[in-house]
Short mmCIF file of C-alpha atoms in Angstrom, two decimals:
data_model
loop_
_atom_site.label_atom_id
_atom_site.label_comp_id
_atom_site.label_asym_id
_atom_site.label_seq_id
_atom_site.Cartn_x
_atom_site.Cartn_y
_atom_site.Cartn_z
CA MET A 1 -132.67 -6.69 85.70
CA SER A 2 -129.54 -9.81 85.75
CA LYS A 3 -130.70 -12.61 85.14
CA THR A 4 -128.15 -16.02 85.78
CA ILE A 5 -128.62 -19.11 84.15
CA ALA A 6 -126.46 -22.50 84.38
CA VAL A 7 -125.46 -24.17 81.41
CA ILE A 8 -124.95 -27.46 81.05
CA GLU A 9 -123.85 -28.25 77.16
CA GLY A 10 -124.38 -32.24 77.17
CA ASP A 11 -122.95 -34.97 75.42
CA ASP A 12 -122.02 -35.68 71.41
CA ALA A 13 -123.41 -33.34 69.70
CA ALA A 14 -125.50 -31.32 71.74
CA PRO A 15 -123.17 -28.65 72.49
CA GLU A 16 -122.87 -28.03 69.00
CA ALA A 17 -126.04 -26.50 69.31
CA VAL A 18 -126.59 -24.64 72.28
CA ARG A 19 -122.89 -23.03 71.92
CA PRO A 20 -124.33 -21.07 69.48
CA VAL A 21 -127.78 -20.49 71.24
CA VAL A 22 -125.84 -19.21 74.11
CA GLY A 23 -123.63 -16.75 71.74
CA LEU A 24 -126.48 -15.32 70.15
CA LEU A 25 -128.90 -15.15 73.84
CA ASP A 26 -125.20 -13.05 74.67
CA SER A 27 -126.08 -10.40 71.16
CA LEU A 28 -129.29 -9.14 72.63
CA GLN A 29 -127.77 -7.95 76.00
CA LEU A 30 -131.03 -9.21 77.73
CA GLY A 31 -128.49 -8.71 81.07
CA LEU A 32 -127.86 -12.65 81.27
CA THR A 33 -124.79 -13.62 83.38
CA TRP A 34 -123.78 -17.41 82.54
CA VAL A 35 -122.17 -20.35 84.25
CA TYR A 36 -120.87 -23.63 83.92
CA PRO A 37 -121.68 -25.93 86.90
CA GLU A 38 -119.05 -28.47 86.54
CA VAL A 39 -120.33 -32.15 85.73
CA GLY A 40 -119.91 -35.56 84.07
CA GLU A 41 -116.24 -36.23 82.90
CA ALA A 42 -115.36 -32.77 82.99
CA ALA A 43 -116.17 -33.52 86.93
CA GLU A 44 -114.75 -37.01 87.17
CA ALA A 45 -111.26 -35.62 85.31
CA ALA A 46 -111.25 -32.69 87.79
CA ARG A 47 -111.30 -35.21 90.82
CA PRO A 48 -109.96 -37.96 89.86
CA SER A 49 -109.19 -38.90 94.03
CA ASP A 50 -113.69 -38.25 94.53
CA ALA A 51 -115.47 -41.42 95.38
CA ALA A 52 -118.62 -42.34 93.41
CA GLY A 53 -120.92 -39.70 92.09
CA SER A 54 -118.18 -37.10 91.42
CA THR A 55 -120.07 -36.94 87.99
CA PHE A 56 -122.58 -34.24 89.82
CA PRO A 57 -120.40 -32.60 92.86
CA ASP A 58 -121.26 -30.62 95.75
CA SER A 59 -120.28 -27.10 93.75
CA ALA A 60 -122.19 -28.27 90.99
CA ARG A 61 -125.48 -28.85 92.86
CA ALA A 62 -124.47 -25.51 94.90
CA VAL A 63 -124.14 -23.78 91.26
CA ILE A 64 -128.17 -24.87 89.85
CA ASP A 65 -129.09 -24.20 93.19
CA ALA A 66 -128.26 -20.31 92.96
CA ALA A 67 -128.96 -19.70 89.13
CA ASP A 68 -132.47 -18.68 87.96
CA THR A 69 -132.93 -21.57 85.51
CA THR A 70 -130.84 -23.82 83.59
CA LEU A 71 -130.29 -24.38 79.78
CA PHE A 72 -129.33 -28.22 79.42
CA GLY A 73 -128.47 -29.50 75.91
CA SER A 74 -128.86 -32.94 76.09
CA THR A 75 -127.47 -35.74 77.86
CA SER A 76 -126.18 -39.48 77.13
CA GLY A 77 -123.70 -39.80 79.98
CA LYS A 78 -122.33 -39.14 82.68
CA SER A 79 -123.74 -35.58 83.10
CA GLY A 80 -127.11 -37.56 83.43
CA ALA A 81 -126.92 -37.25 87.10
CA ALA A 82 -126.87 -33.57 86.99
CA LEU A 83 -130.09 -33.71 85.30
CA GLY A 84 -131.57 -36.32 87.19
CA TYR A 85 -131.10 -33.68 89.76
CA LEU A 86 -132.86 -31.09 88.00
CA ARG A 87 -135.63 -33.07 87.63
CA TRP A 88 -136.15 -35.16 91.11
CA GLY A 89 -134.38 -33.35 93.26
CA LYS A 90 -136.01 -30.07 91.99
CA GLU A 91 -139.08 -31.56 91.57
CA THR A 92 -140.21 -30.03 88.05
CA PHE A 93 -143.11 -32.21 87.47
CA ALA A 94 -144.98 -30.83 84.38
CA ASN A 95 -142.43 -31.65 81.31
CA VAL A 96 -144.38 -28.94 78.11
CA ARG A 97 -143.85 -30.14 74.85
CA PRO A 98 -144.84 -27.89 72.28
CA CYS A 99 -146.32 -28.91 68.89
CA ARG A 100 -146.55 -26.25 66.54
CA TYR A 101 -145.75 -25.59 62.94
CA LEU A 102 -143.51 -23.07 60.81
CA PRO A 103 -144.83 -22.95 57.45
CA GLY A 104 -141.09 -24.38 55.72
CA CYS A 105 -141.00 -27.24 58.27
CA ALA A 106 -140.81 -30.55 56.07
CA SER A 107 -143.06 -31.88 58.16
CA PRO A 108 -144.37 -35.25 56.54
CA LEU A 109 -148.61 -34.33 56.61
CA ARG A 110 -149.92 -32.63 53.24
CA HIS A 111 -151.90 -30.21 55.20
CA PRO A 112 -150.15 -29.62 58.78
CA GLU A 113 -150.62 -25.86 58.93
CA GLY A 114 -153.28 -25.12 61.87
CA ILE A 115 -150.99 -27.51 64.01
CA ASP A 116 -149.99 -25.71 67.77
CA PHE A 117 -150.59 -27.72 70.64
CA VAL A 118 -148.49 -28.43 73.87
CA ILE A 119 -148.54 -31.60 75.60
CA VAL A 120 -147.88 -31.18 79.41
CA ARG A 121 -146.58 -34.60 80.93
CA GLU A 122 -146.32 -35.79 84.41
CA ASN A 123 -142.74 -36.11 84.52
CA LEU A 124 -142.50 -37.95 88.54
CA GLU A 125 -144.53 -40.98 88.58
CA ASP A 126 -146.09 -43.12 86.59
CA LEU A 127 -143.73 -46.12 85.38
CA TYR A 128 -141.06 -44.13 86.11
CA VAL A 129 -140.48 -43.96 90.19
CA GLY A 130 -138.34 -46.99 89.22
CA ALA A 131 -139.55 -49.51 90.87
CA GLU A 132 -138.83 -52.77 89.53
CA GLY A 133 -137.91 -56.52 90.55
CA PRO A 134 -138.44 -59.98 89.81
CA LEU A 135 -142.16 -61.22 90.04
CA ALA A 136 -141.03 -63.53 92.40
CA ASP A 137 -141.22 -61.18 95.07
CA LEU A 138 -145.05 -61.05 94.76
CA ALA A 139 -145.52 -63.92 96.28
CA ALA A 140 -146.02 -62.78 99.77
CA LEU A 141 -148.18 -60.26 98.37
CA ASN A 142 -150.37 -63.14 96.48
CA LEU A 143 -151.83 -60.24 94.04
CA VAL A 144 -154.30 -61.53 91.92
CA GLY A 145 -154.33 -59.60 88.20
CA ARG A 146 -157.70 -58.53 87.17
CA THR A 147 -157.52 -59.50 83.50
CA ILE A 148 -155.31 -62.71 84.16
CA ARG A 149 -157.08 -64.18 87.80
CA LYS A 150 -154.59 -65.95 89.03
CA PRO A 151 -151.50 -64.29 91.37
CA VAL A 152 -149.35 -62.40 89.52
CA HIS A 153 -145.68 -64.17 90.44
CA GLU A 154 -147.37 -67.43 88.84
CA LEU A 155 -147.23 -66.10 85.37
CA GLY A 156 -143.36 -67.10 85.43
CA ASP A 157 -139.59 -66.07 85.73
CA GLY A 158 -140.34 -62.13 85.08
CA ARG A 159 -140.32 -59.08 85.73
CA TYR A 160 -142.63 -56.43 87.29
CA ALA A 161 -143.09 -52.57 87.34
CA ILE A 162 -144.85 -50.69 89.60
CA LYS A 163 -147.11 -48.06 88.29
CA ALA A 164 -147.44 -45.60 90.69
CA ILE A 165 -150.32 -42.26 90.37
CA THR A 166 -150.95 -40.16 93.37
CA ARG A 167 -154.01 -37.68 93.61
CA GLU A 168 -151.65 -34.98 94.82
CA GLY A 169 -149.18 -35.49 91.56
CA THR A 170 -152.08 -35.53 89.37
CA GLU A 171 -153.38 -32.02 90.81
CA ARG A 172 -150.38 -30.17 90.72
CA VAL A 173 -149.65 -31.19 86.99
CA VAL A 174 -153.57 -30.58 85.62
CA SER A 175 -153.72 -27.43 87.22
CA PHE A 176 -150.56 -26.42 85.33
CA ALA A 177 -151.99 -27.72 82.95
CA PHE A 178 -155.41 -25.53 83.18
CA ASP A 179 -153.44 -22.92 83.90
CA LEU A 180 -151.19 -23.27 80.73
CA ALA A 181 -154.45 -22.82 78.08
CA ALA A 182 -156.00 -20.10 80.02
CA LYS A 183 -152.73 -18.24 79.31
CA ARG A 184 -151.93 -19.82 75.51
CA ASP A 185 -154.31 -17.17 72.58
CA GLY A 186 -155.67 -20.79 71.66
CA LYS A 187 -159.06 -22.97 71.41
CA ARG A 188 -159.19 -22.83 75.02
CA LYS A 189 -159.10 -26.10 75.43
CA LEU A 190 -157.90 -29.40 77.86
CA THR A 191 -157.64 -32.52 77.34
CA CYS A 192 -156.59 -35.88 79.04
CA ALA A 193 -155.59 -38.74 77.53
CA THR A 194 -154.93 -41.48 79.96
CA LYS A 195 -155.85 -45.47 79.34
CA HIS A 196 -158.64 -46.13 82.13
CA ASN A 197 -160.39 -48.17 80.67
CA MET A 198 -157.64 -50.85 81.33
CA LEU A 199 -155.76 -49.34 84.09
CA ARG A 200 -159.20 -47.76 86.48
CA GLY A 201 -157.08 -47.45 89.15
CA THR A 202 -154.00 -46.22 88.32
CA ASP A 203 -155.46 -43.57 84.64
CA GLY A 204 -158.52 -43.60 86.69
CA LEU A 205 -157.30 -42.03 89.85
CA PHE A 206 -155.71 -39.29 87.05
CA LEU A 207 -158.55 -39.13 85.11
CA ASN A 208 -160.78 -38.50 87.99
CA VAL A 209 -158.84 -36.23 89.88
CA ALA A 210 -159.10 -33.90 86.30
CA ARG A 211 -162.54 -34.07 85.74
CA GLU A 212 -162.84 -32.73 89.28
CA ILE A 213 -159.62 -29.70 88.32
CA ALA A 214 -161.57 -29.02 85.51
CA ALA A 215 -164.98 -27.98 87.50
CA ASP A 216 -162.78 -25.06 88.22
CA TYR A 217 -162.76 -24.11 84.71
CA PRO A 218 -165.67 -23.78 83.26
CA ASP A 219 -164.55 -21.06 80.82
CA ILE A 220 -162.11 -23.87 79.75
CA GLU A 221 -163.52 -27.10 77.53
CA PHE A 222 -162.41 -30.36 79.22
CA GLU A 223 -162.32 -33.58 77.43
CA SER A 224 -160.87 -36.75 77.92
CA PHE A 225 -159.60 -39.62 75.42
CA ILE A 226 -158.10 -43.33 76.29
CA VAL A 227 -154.68 -42.43 74.97
CA ASP A 228 -154.44 -45.08 71.75
CA ASP A 229 -157.20 -43.18 70.43
CA PHE A 230 -155.55 -39.76 71.47
CA ALA A 231 -153.12 -41.27 69.15
CA CYS A 232 -154.80 -41.46 66.30
CA ARG A 233 -156.41 -38.25 66.64
CA MET A 234 -153.07 -36.63 67.04
CA ILE A 235 -152.16 -37.87 63.64
CA ARG A 236 -155.17 -37.10 61.75
CA GLU A 237 -156.37 -34.15 62.83
CA PRO A 238 -154.08 -32.26 65.10
CA GLU A 239 -154.98 -29.16 64.79
CA ARG A 240 -157.98 -29.89 66.90
CA PHE A 241 -155.69 -30.27 70.28
CA ASP A 242 -154.88 -26.63 72.65
CA VAL A 243 -153.38 -28.16 75.93
CA VAL A 244 -153.39 -32.20 76.18
CA VAL A 245 -152.18 -33.50 79.69
CA MET A 246 -151.65 -36.93 80.23
CA PRO A 247 -149.33 -39.45 82.89
CA ASN A 248 -145.72 -39.62 82.24
CA GLN A 249 -144.90 -42.37 79.88
CA TYR A 250 -148.30 -41.38 77.78
CA GLY A 251 -146.52 -37.95 77.49
CA ASP A 252 -142.57 -39.10 77.30
CA ILE A 253 -143.85 -41.29 73.56
CA LEU A 254 -145.85 -39.02 72.27
CA SER A 255 -144.84 -35.63 72.78
CA ASP A 256 -141.94 -37.38 70.70
CA ALA A 257 -144.66 -38.54 67.71
CA ALA A 258 -145.48 -35.31 67.95
CA GLY A 259 -141.93 -33.61 66.97
CA GLY A 260 -142.69 -36.09 64.16
CA LEU A 261 -146.16 -34.07 62.87
CA LEU A 262 -143.44 -31.46 62.52
CA GLY A 263 -140.63 -33.70 60.57
CA SER A 264 -137.86 -33.59 63.04
CA LEU A 265 -137.24 -34.14 67.18
CA GLY A 266 -134.86 -30.97 65.86
CA LEU A 267 -137.72 -29.16 66.05
CA ALA A 268 -138.86 -30.34 69.46
CA ALA A 269 -138.37 -28.02 72.79
CA SER A 270 -139.30 -28.47 76.23
CA GLY A 271 -139.49 -27.37 79.34
CA CYS A 272 -139.41 -28.54 83.42
CA PHE A 273 -141.77 -26.53 85.05
CA GLY A 274 -141.81 -27.13 89.24
CA SER A 275 -143.20 -24.72 92.14
CA ASP A 276 -140.19 -22.81 92.26
CA TYR A 277 -137.67 -23.65 89.75
CA ALA A 278 -137.79 -24.53 85.48
CA TYR A 279 -135.23 -26.10 83.41
CA PHE A 280 -134.79 -26.13 79.79
CA GLU A 281 -133.54 -28.78 77.17
CA PRO A 282 -134.04 -29.57 73.77
CA ALA A 283 -135.70 -32.90 73.16
CA HIS A 284 -133.67 -35.07 70.34
CA GLY A 285 -131.40 -36.51 72.29
CA THR A 286 -127.22 -36.01 71.76
CA ALA A 287 -127.24 -37.14 67.96
CA PRO A 288 -123.58 -39.41 68.43
CA ASP A 289 -123.98 -40.29 64.69
CA ILE A 290 -123.49 -36.27 63.94
CA ALA A 291 -121.49 -35.59 66.44
CA GLY A 292 -118.45 -32.72 65.32
CA SER A 293 -120.17 -32.12 61.36
CA ASN A 294 -121.64 -29.24 62.51
CA ILE A 295 -125.12 -29.85 60.95
CA ILE A 296 -127.01 -30.46 64.32
CA ASN A 297 -130.66 -28.83 63.75
CA PRO A 298 -130.71 -25.59 66.53
CA THR A 299 -133.64 -25.37 66.33
CA ALA A 300 -134.70 -27.57 69.68
CA THR A 301 -132.76 -25.49 71.66
CA ILE A 302 -133.67 -22.32 70.35
CA LEU A 303 -137.54 -23.08 71.00
CA SER A 304 -136.12 -24.21 74.41
CA ALA A 305 -134.38 -20.87 74.61
CA THR A 306 -137.14 -18.75 74.55
CA MET A 307 -139.55 -20.92 76.80
CA MET A 308 -136.73 -20.22 79.58
CA LEU A 309 -136.52 -16.26 78.12
CA ASP A 310 -140.55 -16.66 78.66
CA TYR A 311 -140.66 -18.04 82.25
CA LEU A 312 -137.30 -15.05 83.24
CA GLY A 313 -139.73 -12.64 82.53
CA LEU A 314 -138.61 -11.96 78.82
CA GLU A 315 -141.29 -12.05 76.55
CA THR A 316 -140.65 -9.47 74.01
CA ALA A 317 -137.00 -11.11 73.11
CA ALA A 318 -138.90 -14.48 73.25
CA ALA A 319 -141.06 -13.22 70.74
CA ARG A 320 -138.89 -11.56 68.71
CA ILE A 321 -136.54 -14.65 68.49
CA GLU A 322 -139.67 -16.50 67.77
CA ASP A 323 -140.49 -14.26 64.49
CA ALA A 324 -137.07 -13.94 63.44
CA LEU A 325 -137.65 -18.22 63.44
CA ALA A 326 -140.29 -18.49 61.66
CA ARG A 327 -138.74 -15.95 58.87
CA VAL A 328 -136.16 -18.80 58.21
CA TYR A 329 -137.93 -21.66 57.60
CA ALA A 330 -140.23 -19.56 55.57
CA ASP A 331 -137.26 -17.91 53.04
CA GLY A 332 -135.73 -21.98 53.56
CA SER A 333 -132.19 -21.28 51.94
CA ALA A 334 -131.01 -21.83 55.59
CA LEU A 335 -132.01 -24.98 56.43
CA THR A 336 -130.19 -27.91 58.60
CA PRO A 337 -129.99 -31.58 56.58
CA ASP A 338 -132.80 -32.99 58.48
CA GLN A 339 -135.33 -30.10 56.49
CA GLY A 340 -134.14 -31.20 53.60
CA GLY A 341 -131.40 -28.19 53.36
CA THR A 342 -127.63 -28.06 53.25
CA ALA A 343 -127.11 -25.59 55.76
CA THR A 344 -124.46 -26.41 58.42
CA THR A 345 -125.36 -25.14 62.08
CA THR A 346 -123.54 -21.89 61.69
CA GLU A 347 -124.66 -21.00 58.95
CA PHE A 348 -128.27 -21.85 59.93
CA CYS A 349 -127.71 -19.90 63.26
CA ALA A 350 -126.26 -16.51 61.27
CA ALA A 351 -129.07 -16.35 59.10
CA LEU A 352 -130.98 -16.17 62.71
CA ALA A 353 -128.75 -13.72 63.48
CA GLN A 354 -129.51 -11.40 60.36
CA ALA A 355 -133.06 -11.95 60.64
CA LEU A 356 -133.12 -10.33 64.37
#
């Protein structure tokens, strides 16, 4: 069955990883069709007379809507409007960030063996609703802080941000995480990390909802930690975790920290899943400092692509690629500089193609 994938290469060094990965998947003859919505600076250049918003024209939205999924490079610029649509427009509420050690990776840990867990980050709520403003605006509410015991607007000249946690948003992401734990060949355990001791209303709601849903999954072990305790345990004993679910901001920060356990964000893949759409992107950012030098590690893009293949029902091809990737790392002769090697992106991808 043919599948259509919308490709947005991204900015800076990101296209240098995306293009060879698309070429690699093409070589496997999986029946994939690639389409390229015109976004960012390319869209502006093509429509110089358009009003504001031409970085993501309706034609690009239509291409994404018609595709089965999207492979996104990384953005630091005007292609970000497309990313906003993929996230909030498509309501991709679960950001899935695997953390699995491959022998040969330059992990800073003495014994990284056995690291194989996934962070599921709620992707739409929390502080990232983006509702901020001057503290003075809160005067009409006369909102008294629980800890400071006085109206918040009396703190001084400053700003506020709203942290929004909903029951519906929590239910869907926690259920997603439990379903993932049930599918994985892992420890069949779900860990919830929140700051419920301080944020009793918001994080307390997240934890309470997680406990309620845990009752529907009696064959999955459930545990919870205060998020700072979890952060310490993630470093000291990462091998104990399987699937971890947490609110948006903690998941954003700690999933990058999890990439550090492996040795580089160049290894950090991600997928964002909604009820009827998903998109996939490496988590390393655009790496502007190495743009044009052909040394970006394509592993994060490769692993994001295998997540995408799984989503499309092409599990056998995804497993083949991941097995070949493991052999490239175990061999160690074609690793990129972030992993202590001297190989270019092109040479790494050639070694992976040879392993396949």
